[in-house]
CSV table of C-alpha atoms and ligand atoms in Angstrom, one decimal:
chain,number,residue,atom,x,y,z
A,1,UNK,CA,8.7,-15.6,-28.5
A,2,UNK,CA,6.0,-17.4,-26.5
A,3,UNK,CA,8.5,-20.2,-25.1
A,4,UNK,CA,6.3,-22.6,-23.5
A,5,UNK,CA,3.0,-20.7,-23.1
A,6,UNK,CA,0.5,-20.9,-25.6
A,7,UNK,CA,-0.3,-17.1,-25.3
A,8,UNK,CA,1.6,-14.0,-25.0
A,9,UNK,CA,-1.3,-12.9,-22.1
A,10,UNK,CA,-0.7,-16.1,-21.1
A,11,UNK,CA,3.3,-15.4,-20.9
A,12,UNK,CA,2.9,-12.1,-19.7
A,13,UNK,CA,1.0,-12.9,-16.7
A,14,UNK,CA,3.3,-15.6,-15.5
A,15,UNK,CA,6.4,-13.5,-16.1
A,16,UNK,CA,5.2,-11.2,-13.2
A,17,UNK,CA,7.8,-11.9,-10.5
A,18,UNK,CA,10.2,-11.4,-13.2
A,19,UNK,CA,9.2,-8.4,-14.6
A,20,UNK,CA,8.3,-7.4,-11.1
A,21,UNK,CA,12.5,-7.9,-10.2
A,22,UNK,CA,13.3,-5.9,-12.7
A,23,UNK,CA,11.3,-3.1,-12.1
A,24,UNK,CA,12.7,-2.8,-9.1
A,25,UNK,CA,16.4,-3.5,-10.0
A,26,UNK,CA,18.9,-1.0,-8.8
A,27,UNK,CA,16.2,1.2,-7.1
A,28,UNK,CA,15.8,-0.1,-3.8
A,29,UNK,CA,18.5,0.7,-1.3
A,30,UNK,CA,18.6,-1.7,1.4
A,31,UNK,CA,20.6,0.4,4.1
A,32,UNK,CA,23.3,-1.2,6.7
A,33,UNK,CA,22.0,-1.2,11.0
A,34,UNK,CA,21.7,2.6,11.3
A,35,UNK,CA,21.0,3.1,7.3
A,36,UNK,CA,17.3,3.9,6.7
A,37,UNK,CA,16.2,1.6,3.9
A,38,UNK,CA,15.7,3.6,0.9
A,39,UNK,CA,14.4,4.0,-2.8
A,40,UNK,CA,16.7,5.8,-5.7
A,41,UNK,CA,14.3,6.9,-9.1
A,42,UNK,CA,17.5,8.2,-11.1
A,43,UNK,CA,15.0,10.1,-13.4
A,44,UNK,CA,13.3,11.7,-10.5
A,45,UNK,CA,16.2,12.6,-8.4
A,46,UNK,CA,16.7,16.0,-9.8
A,47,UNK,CA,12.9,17.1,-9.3
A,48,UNK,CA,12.0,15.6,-6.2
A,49,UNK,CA,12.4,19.2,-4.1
A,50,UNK,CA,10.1,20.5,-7.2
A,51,UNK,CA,7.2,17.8,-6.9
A,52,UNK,CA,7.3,18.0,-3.4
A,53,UNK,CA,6.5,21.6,-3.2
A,54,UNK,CA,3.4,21.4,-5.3
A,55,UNK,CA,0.0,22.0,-4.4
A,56,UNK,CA,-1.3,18.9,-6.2
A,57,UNK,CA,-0.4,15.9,-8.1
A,58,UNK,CA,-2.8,15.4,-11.0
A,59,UNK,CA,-2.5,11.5,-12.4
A,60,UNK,CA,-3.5,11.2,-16.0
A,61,UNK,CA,-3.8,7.9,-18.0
A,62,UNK,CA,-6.8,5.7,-19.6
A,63,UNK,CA,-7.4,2.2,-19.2
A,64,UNK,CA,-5.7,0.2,-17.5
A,65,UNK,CA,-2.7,2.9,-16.6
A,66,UNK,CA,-5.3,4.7,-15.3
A,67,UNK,CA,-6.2,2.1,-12.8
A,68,UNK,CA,-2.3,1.5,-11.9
A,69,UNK,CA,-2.4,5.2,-10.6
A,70,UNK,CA,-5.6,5.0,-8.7
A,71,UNK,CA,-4.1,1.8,-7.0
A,72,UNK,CA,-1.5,4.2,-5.8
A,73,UNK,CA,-3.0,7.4,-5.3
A,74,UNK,CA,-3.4,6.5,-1.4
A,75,UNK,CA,-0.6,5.6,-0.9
A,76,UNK,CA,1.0,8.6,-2.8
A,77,UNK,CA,-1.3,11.0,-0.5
A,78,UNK,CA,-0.4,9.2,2.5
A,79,UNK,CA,3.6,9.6,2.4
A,80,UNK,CA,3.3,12.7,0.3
A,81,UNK,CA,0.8,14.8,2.0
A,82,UNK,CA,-0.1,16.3,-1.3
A,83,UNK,CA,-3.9,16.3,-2.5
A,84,UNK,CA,-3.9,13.8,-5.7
A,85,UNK,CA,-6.9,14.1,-8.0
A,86,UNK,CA,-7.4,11.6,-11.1
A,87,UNK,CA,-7.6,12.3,-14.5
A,88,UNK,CA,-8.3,10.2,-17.6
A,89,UNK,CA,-7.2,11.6,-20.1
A,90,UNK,CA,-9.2,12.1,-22.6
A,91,UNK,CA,-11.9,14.0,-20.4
A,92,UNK,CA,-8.9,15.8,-18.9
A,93,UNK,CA,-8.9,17.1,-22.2
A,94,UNK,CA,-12.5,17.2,-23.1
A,95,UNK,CA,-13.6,19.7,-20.1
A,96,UNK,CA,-10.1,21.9,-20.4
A,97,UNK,CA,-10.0,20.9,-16.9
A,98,UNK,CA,-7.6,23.5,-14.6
A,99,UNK,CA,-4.0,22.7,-14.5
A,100,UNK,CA,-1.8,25.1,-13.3
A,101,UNK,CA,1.9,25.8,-12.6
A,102,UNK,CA,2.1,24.6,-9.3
A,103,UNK,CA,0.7,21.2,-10.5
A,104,UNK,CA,2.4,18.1,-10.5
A,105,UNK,CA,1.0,16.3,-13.4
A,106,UNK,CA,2.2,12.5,-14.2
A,107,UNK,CA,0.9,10.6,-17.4
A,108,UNK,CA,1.0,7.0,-17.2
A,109,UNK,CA,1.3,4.8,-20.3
A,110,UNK,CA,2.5,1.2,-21.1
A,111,UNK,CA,3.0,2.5,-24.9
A,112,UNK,CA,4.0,6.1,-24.1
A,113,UNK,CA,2.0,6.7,-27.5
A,114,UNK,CA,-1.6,6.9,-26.5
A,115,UNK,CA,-2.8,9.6,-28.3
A,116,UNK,CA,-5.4,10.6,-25.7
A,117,UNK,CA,-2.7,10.7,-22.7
A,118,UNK,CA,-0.1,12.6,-25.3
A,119,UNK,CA,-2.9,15.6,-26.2
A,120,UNK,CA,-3.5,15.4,-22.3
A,121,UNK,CA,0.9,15.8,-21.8
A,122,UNK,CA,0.6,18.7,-24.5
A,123,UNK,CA,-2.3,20.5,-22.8
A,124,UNK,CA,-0.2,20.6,-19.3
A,125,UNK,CA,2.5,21.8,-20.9
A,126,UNK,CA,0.9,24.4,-21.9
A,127,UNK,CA,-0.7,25.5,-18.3
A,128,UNK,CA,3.2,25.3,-17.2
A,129,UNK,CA,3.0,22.0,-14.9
A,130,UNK,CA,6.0,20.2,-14.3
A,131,UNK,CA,5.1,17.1,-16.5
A,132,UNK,CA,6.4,13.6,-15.0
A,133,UNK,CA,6.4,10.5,-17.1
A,134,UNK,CA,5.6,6.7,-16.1
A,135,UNK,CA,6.2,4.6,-19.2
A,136,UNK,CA,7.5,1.2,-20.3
A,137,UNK,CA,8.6,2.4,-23.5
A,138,UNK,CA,12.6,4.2,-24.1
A,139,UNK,CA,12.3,6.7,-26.6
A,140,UNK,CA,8.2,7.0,-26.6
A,141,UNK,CA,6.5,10.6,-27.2
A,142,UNK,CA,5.4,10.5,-23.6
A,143,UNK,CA,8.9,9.9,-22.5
A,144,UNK,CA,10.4,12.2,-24.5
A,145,UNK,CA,7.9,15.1,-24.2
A,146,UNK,CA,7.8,14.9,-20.5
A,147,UNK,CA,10.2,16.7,-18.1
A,148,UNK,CA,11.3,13.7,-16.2
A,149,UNK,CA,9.7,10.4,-15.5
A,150,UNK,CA,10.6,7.0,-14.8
A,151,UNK,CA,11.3,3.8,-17.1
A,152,UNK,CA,9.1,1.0,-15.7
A,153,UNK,CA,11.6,-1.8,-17.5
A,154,UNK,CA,8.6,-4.4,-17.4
A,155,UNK,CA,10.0,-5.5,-20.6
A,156,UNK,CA,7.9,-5.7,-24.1
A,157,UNK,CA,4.2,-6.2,-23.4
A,158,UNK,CA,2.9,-8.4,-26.6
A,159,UNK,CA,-0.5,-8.8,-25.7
A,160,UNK,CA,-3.1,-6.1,-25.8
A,161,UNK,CA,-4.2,-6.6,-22.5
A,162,UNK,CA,-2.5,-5.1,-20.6
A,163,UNK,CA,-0.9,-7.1,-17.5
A,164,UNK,CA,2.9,-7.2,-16.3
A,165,UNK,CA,3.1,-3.3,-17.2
A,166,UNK,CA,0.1,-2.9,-14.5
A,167,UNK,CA,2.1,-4.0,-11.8
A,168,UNK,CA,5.1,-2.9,-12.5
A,169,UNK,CA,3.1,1.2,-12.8
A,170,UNK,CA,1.5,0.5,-9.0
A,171,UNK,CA,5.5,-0.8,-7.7
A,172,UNK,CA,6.8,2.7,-9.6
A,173,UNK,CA,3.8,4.7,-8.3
A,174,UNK,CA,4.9,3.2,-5.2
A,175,UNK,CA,8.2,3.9,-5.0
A,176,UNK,CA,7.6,7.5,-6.4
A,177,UNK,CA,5.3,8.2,-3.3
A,178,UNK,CA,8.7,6.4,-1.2
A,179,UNK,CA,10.7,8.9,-2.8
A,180,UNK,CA,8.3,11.8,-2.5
A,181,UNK,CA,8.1,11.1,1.6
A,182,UNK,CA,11.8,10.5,1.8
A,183,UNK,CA,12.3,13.3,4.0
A,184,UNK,CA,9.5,12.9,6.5
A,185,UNK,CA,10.6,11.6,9.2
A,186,UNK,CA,7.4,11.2,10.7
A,187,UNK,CA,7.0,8.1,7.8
A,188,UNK,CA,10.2,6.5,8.5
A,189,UNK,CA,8.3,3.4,9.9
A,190,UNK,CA,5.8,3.1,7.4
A,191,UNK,CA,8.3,4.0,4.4
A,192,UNK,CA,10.4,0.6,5.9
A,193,UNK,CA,7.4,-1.7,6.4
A,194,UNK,CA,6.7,-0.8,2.2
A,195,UNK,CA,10.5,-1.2,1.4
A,196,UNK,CA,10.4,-4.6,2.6
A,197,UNK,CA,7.1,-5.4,1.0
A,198,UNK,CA,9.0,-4.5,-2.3
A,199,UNK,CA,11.5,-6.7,-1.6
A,200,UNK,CA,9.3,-9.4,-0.6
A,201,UNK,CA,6.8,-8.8,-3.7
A,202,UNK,CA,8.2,-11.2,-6.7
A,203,UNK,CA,7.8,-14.0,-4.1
A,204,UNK,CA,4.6,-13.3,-3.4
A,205,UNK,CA,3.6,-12.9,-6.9
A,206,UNK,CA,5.2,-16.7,-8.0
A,207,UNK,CA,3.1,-18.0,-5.2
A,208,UNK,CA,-0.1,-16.5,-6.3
A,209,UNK,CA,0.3,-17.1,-9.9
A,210,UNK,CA,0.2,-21.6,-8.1
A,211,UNK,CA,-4.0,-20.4,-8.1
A,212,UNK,CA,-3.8,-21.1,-12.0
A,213,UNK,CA,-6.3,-24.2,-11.6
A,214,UNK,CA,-8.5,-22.8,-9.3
A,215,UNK,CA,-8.8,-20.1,-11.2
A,216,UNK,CA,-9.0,-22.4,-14.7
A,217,UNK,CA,-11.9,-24.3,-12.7
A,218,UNK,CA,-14.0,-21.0,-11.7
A,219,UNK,CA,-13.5,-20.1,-15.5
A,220,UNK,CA,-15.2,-22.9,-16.1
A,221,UNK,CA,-18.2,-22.3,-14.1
A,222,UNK,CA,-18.5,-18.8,-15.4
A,223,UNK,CA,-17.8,-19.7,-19.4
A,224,UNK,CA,-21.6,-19.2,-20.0
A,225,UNK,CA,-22.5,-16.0,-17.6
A,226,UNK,CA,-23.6,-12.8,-19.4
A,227,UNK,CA,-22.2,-10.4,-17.1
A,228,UNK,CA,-19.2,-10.7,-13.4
A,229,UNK,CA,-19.6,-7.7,-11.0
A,230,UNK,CA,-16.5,-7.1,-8.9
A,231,UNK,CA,-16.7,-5.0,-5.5
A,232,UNK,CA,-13.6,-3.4,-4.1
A,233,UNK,CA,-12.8,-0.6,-2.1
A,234,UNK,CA,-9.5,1.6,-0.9
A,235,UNK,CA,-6.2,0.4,-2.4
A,236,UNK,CA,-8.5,-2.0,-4.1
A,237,UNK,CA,-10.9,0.2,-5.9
A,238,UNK,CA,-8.4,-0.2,-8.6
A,239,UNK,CA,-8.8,-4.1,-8.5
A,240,UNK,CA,-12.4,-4.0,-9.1
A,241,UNK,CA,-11.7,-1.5,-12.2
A,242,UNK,CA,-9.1,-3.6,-13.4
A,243,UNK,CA,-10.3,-7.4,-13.3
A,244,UNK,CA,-13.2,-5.9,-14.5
A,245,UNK,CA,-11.6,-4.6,-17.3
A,246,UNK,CA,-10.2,-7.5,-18.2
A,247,UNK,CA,-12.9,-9.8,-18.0
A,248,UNK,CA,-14.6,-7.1,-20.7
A,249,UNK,CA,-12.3,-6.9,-23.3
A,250,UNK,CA,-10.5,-10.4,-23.3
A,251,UNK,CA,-13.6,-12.7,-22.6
A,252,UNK,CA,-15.9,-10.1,-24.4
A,253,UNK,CA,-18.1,-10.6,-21.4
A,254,UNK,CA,-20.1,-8.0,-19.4
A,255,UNK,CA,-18.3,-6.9,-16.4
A,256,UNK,CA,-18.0,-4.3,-13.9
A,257,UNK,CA,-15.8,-2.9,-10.9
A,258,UNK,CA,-17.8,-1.4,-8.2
A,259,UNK,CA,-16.9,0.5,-5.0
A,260,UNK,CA,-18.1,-1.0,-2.6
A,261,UNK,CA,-19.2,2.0,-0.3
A,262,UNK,CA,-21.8,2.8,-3.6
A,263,UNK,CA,-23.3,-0.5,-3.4
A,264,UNK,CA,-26.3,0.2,-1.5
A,265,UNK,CA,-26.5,3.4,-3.7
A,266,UNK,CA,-27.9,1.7,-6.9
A,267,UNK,CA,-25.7,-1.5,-7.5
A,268,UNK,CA,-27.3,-3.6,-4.8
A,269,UNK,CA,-30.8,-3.9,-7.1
A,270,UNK,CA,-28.9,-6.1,-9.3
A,271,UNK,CA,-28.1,-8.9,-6.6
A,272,UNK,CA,-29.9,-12.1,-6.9
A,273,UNK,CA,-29.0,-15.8,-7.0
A,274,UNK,CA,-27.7,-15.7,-10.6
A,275,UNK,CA,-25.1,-12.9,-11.4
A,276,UNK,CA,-21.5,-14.0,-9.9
A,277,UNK,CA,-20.1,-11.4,-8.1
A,278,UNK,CA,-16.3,-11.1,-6.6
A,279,UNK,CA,-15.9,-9.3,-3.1
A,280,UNK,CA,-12.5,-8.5,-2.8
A,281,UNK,CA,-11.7,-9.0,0.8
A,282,UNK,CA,-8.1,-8.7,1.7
A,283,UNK,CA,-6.9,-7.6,5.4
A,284,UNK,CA,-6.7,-3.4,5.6
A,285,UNK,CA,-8.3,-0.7,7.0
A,286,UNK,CA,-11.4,-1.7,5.1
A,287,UNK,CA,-11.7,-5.5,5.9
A,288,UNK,CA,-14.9,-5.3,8.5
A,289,UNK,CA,-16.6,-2.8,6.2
A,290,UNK,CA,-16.0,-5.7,3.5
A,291,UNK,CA,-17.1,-8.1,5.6
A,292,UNK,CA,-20.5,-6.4,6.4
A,293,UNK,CA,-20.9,-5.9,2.6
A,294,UNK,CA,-20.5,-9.8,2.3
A,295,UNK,CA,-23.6,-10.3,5.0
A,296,UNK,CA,-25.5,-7.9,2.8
A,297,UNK,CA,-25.1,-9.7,-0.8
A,298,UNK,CA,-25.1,-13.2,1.1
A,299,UNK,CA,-28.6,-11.7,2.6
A,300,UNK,CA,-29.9,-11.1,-0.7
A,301,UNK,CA,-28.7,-14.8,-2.3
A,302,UNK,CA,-25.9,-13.2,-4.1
A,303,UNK,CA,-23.7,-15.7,-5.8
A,304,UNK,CA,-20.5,-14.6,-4.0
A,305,UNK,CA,-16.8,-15.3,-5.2
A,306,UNK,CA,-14.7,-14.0,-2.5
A,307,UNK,CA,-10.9,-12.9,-2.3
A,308,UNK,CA,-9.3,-13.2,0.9
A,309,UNK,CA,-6.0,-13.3,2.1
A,310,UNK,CA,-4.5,-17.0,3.1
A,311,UNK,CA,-5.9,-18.1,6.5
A,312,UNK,CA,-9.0,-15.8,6.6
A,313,UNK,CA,-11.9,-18.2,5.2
A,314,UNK,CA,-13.4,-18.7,8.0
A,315,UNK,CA,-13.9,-14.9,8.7
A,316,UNK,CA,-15.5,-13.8,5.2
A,317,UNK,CA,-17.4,-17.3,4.7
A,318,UNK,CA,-21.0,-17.0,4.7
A,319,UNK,CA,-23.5,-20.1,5.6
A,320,UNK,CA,-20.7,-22.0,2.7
A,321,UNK,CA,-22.2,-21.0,-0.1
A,322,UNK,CA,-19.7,-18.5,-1.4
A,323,UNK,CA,-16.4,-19.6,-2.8
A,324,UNK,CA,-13.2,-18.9,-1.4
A,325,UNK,CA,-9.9,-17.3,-2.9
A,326,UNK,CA,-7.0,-17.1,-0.7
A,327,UNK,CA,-4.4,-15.1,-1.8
A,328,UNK,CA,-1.1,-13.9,0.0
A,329,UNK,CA,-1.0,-11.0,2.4
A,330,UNK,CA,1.4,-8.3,1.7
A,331,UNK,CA,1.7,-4.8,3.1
A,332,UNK,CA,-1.4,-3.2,2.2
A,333,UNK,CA,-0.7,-0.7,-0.6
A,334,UNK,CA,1.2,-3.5,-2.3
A,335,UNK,CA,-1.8,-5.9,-1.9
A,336,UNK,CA,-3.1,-4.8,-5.3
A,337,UNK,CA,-0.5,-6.1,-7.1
A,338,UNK,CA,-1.4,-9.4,-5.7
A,339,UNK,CA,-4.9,-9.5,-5.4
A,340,UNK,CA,-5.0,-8.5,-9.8
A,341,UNK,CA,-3.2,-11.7,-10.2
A,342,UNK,CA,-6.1,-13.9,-9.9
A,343,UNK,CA,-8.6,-11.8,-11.8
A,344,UNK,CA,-5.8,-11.5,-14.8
A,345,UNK,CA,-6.2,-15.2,-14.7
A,346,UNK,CA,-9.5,-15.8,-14.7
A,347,UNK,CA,-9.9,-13.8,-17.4
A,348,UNK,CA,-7.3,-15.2,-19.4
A,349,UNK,CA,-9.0,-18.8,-19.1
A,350,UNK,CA,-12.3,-17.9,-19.4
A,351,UNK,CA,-11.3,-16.1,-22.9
A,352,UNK,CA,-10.1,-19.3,-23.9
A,353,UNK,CA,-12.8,-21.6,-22.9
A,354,UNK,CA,-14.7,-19.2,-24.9
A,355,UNK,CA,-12.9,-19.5,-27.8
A,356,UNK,CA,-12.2,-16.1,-28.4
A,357,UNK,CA,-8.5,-14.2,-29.7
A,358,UNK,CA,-6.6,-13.4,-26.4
A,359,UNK,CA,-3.6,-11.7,-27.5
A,360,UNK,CA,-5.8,-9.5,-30.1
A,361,UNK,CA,-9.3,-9.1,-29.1
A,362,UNK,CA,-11.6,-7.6,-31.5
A,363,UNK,CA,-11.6,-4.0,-32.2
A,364,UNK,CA,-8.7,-3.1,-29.7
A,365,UNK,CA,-5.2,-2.0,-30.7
A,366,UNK,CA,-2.3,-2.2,-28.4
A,367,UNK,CA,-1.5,1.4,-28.6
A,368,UNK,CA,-3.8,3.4,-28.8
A,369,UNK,CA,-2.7,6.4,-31.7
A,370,UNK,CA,-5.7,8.1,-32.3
A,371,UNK,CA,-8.5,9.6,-30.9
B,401,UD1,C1,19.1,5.0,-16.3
B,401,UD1,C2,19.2,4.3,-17.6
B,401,UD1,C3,19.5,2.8,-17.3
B,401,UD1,C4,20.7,2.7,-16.4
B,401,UD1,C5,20.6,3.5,-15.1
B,401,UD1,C6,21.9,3.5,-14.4
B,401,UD1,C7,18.0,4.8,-19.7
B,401,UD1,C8,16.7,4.8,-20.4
B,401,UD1,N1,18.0,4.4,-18.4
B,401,UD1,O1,17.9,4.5,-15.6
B,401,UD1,O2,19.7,2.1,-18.5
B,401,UD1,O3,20.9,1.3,-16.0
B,401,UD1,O4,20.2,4.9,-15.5
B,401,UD1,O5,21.9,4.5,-13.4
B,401,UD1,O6,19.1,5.1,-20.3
B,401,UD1,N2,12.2,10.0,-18.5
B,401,UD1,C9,11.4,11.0,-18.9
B,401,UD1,N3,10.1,10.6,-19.1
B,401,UD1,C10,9.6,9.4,-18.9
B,401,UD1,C11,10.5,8.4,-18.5
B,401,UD1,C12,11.8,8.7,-18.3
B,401,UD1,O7,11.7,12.2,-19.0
B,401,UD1,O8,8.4,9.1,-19.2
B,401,UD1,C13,13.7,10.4,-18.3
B,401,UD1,C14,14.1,10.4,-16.8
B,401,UD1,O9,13.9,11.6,-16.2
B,401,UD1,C15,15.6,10.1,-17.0
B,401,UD1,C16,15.7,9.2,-18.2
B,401,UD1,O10,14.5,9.4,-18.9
B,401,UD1,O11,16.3,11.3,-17.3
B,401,UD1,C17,15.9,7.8,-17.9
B,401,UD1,O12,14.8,7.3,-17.0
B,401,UD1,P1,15.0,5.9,-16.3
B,401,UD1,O13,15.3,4.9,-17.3
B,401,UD1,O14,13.8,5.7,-15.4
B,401,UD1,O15,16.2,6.3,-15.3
B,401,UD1,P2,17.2,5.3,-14.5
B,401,UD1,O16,16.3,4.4,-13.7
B,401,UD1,O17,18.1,6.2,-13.8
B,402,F6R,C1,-6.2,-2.7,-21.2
B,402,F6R,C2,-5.4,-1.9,-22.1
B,402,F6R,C3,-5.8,-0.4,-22.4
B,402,F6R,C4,-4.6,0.4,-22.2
B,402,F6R,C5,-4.9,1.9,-22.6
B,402,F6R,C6,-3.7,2.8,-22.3
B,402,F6R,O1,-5.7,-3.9,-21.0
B,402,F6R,O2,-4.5,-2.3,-22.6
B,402,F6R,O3,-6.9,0.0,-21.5
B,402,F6R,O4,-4.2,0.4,-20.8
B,402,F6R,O5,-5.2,1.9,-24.0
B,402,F6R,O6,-2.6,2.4,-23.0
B,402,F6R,P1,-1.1,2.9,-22.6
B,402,F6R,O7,-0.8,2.4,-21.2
B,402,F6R,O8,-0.2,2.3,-23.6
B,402,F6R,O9,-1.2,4.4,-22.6
């Protein structure tokens, strides 16, 4: 049931503080004065003291799970202190890459039936890794074939493109890394600041989701472009990947998330005063490396699009030719789940200025069940 949207995408993205909420239900412990605030994963709890003595946490997914875990594989690292690699799955799989016994591996999925990520759940298995999964879906092979995991609860995701089940992944991922780092006391400060940022998060989201028109109106300036770069870096990496993504297999237009720090390492010889290009900007650690990339692609005419968060214009604007995106500031590992928002809408419109299917592009299945 689409209620009032015309589109389950549609739907789907504006359902995010909801979906968001109930993620989240019944798993964040708010504690009294002298109670450290806290997170409770009920399918974890048991094999916590396992995960946190491995020597690594291996992520596996493809798509657009894939980028869910890379948005929280810093964050992961950071309260964990455990070395995280990234694996999609079907090269995971492909190369017979080493997994071994002392190897946290987690396989992320929306369906919990993607072929590639179940042949990837089957190989670990096999080497002996405990096996965590991250799905939305009760009952799925990946639930069921893992050795614990956790329920994501994002509710059914209609449209193929994936949306609502990618933020709810990076708000598990985060709490997983919460839950990880419980006992370091070294990260009480830190684990609070993200706590609160959780609880603040649906909020955020509604008011991000009011950049609908803005983003209906860039659409509209972009309808007839063959090709959108989008440069991100740290937590946002993910966000580059991911609107990217998007853009590609809803509008059925040419797009692609770079890393920033690689721009001068081939991407750059693309600029010119054509291609659109989104600099996602937000305030971290990486904000005056992002603003010097800015200067760069303003110095070669690029046609920038830049995301900042609200209040910061000024301080990623460049001689006013680039347009502006403020977005809300969150706590930074969280910022991904706001700073997708806009992309997921600007693909959304610009797939129906088009005119194209956006609840069943062409040639894509929701899940994934073969190779
Ligand atoms: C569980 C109940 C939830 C109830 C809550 C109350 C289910 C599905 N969930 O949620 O309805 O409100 O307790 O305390 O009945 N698992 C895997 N692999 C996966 C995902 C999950 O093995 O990929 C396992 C978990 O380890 C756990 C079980 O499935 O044993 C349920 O996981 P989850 O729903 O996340 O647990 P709770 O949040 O505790
Ligand atoms: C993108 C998309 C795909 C899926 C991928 C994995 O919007 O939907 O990239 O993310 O096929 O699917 P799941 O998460 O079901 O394993």
């Amino acid at each position: 049931n689409k209620g009032k949207y015309e589109h389950y995408m549609q739907k789907e993205i504006h359902e995010q503080p909801e979906s968001l909420t109930t993620t989240m239900r019944g798993r964040l412990i708010r504690g009294g004065s002298c109670k450290a605030k806290t997170v409770l994963l009920g399918g974890l709890k048991d094999h916590l003291k396992t995960i946190r003595r491995s020597r690594r946490i291996v992520f596996v997914g493809c798509g657009t799970s894939y980028n869910a875990a890379l948005a929280a594989r810093s964050i992961v690292e950071e309260l964990s202190g455990i070395p995280v690699t990234m694996e999609i799955a079907s090269d995971l799989v492909d190369r017979q890459g080493p997994i071994y016994r002392e190897d946290t591996a987690v396989f992320v999925s929306q369906s919990g039936e993607t072929a590639d990520t179940l042949l990837a759940l089957e190989y670990a298995l096999e080497n002996g890794a405990l096996c965590v999964g991250i799905t939305n879906t009760v009952g799925s092979a990946i639930a069921r074939h893992t050795h614990c995991g956790v329920h994501i609860n994002a509710g059914c995701e209609i449209g193929v493109a994936s949306t609502k089940a990618y933020t709810s992944q990076i708000v598990v991922m985060a709490m997983l890394a919460l839950a990880i780092g419980a006992d370091t006391l070294s990260n009480q400060a830190r684990r609070e600041a993200i706590i609160d940022g959780l609880f603040y998060l649906p909020r955020k989201v509604k008011e991000v989701l009011k950049l609908d028109k803005e983003m209906k109106d860039l659409a509209k300036l972009l309808i007839a472009e063959q090709s959108l770069l989008v440069f991100g870096r740290g937590y946002n990496y993910a966000t580059a990947l991911e609107g990217a993504l998007k853009v590609k297999e809803v509008a059925l237009m040419h797009s692609e998330g770079i890393l920033a720090g690689e721009m001068k390492h081939g991407p750059l010889a693309l600029v010119d005063e054509n291609l659109p290009i989104v600099v996602i900007a937000t305030r971290d650690s990486c904000f005056s490396k992002q603003q010097s990339v800015i200067q760069q692609l303003h110095a070669r005419k690029g046609r920038l699009i830049v995301m900042c968060a609200e209040g910061d214009k000024a301080s990623v604007s460049v001689g006013g030719s680039s347009r502006v995106i403020e977005v809300p500031h969150v706590v930074d590992c969280l910022q991904p789940v706001i700073n997708v928002v806009p992309l997921q809408l600007l693909a959304y419109h610009l797939t129906v200025l088009r005119g194209y299917n956006v609840d069943q592009p062409r040639n894509l299945a929701k899940s994934v069940t073969t190779q």
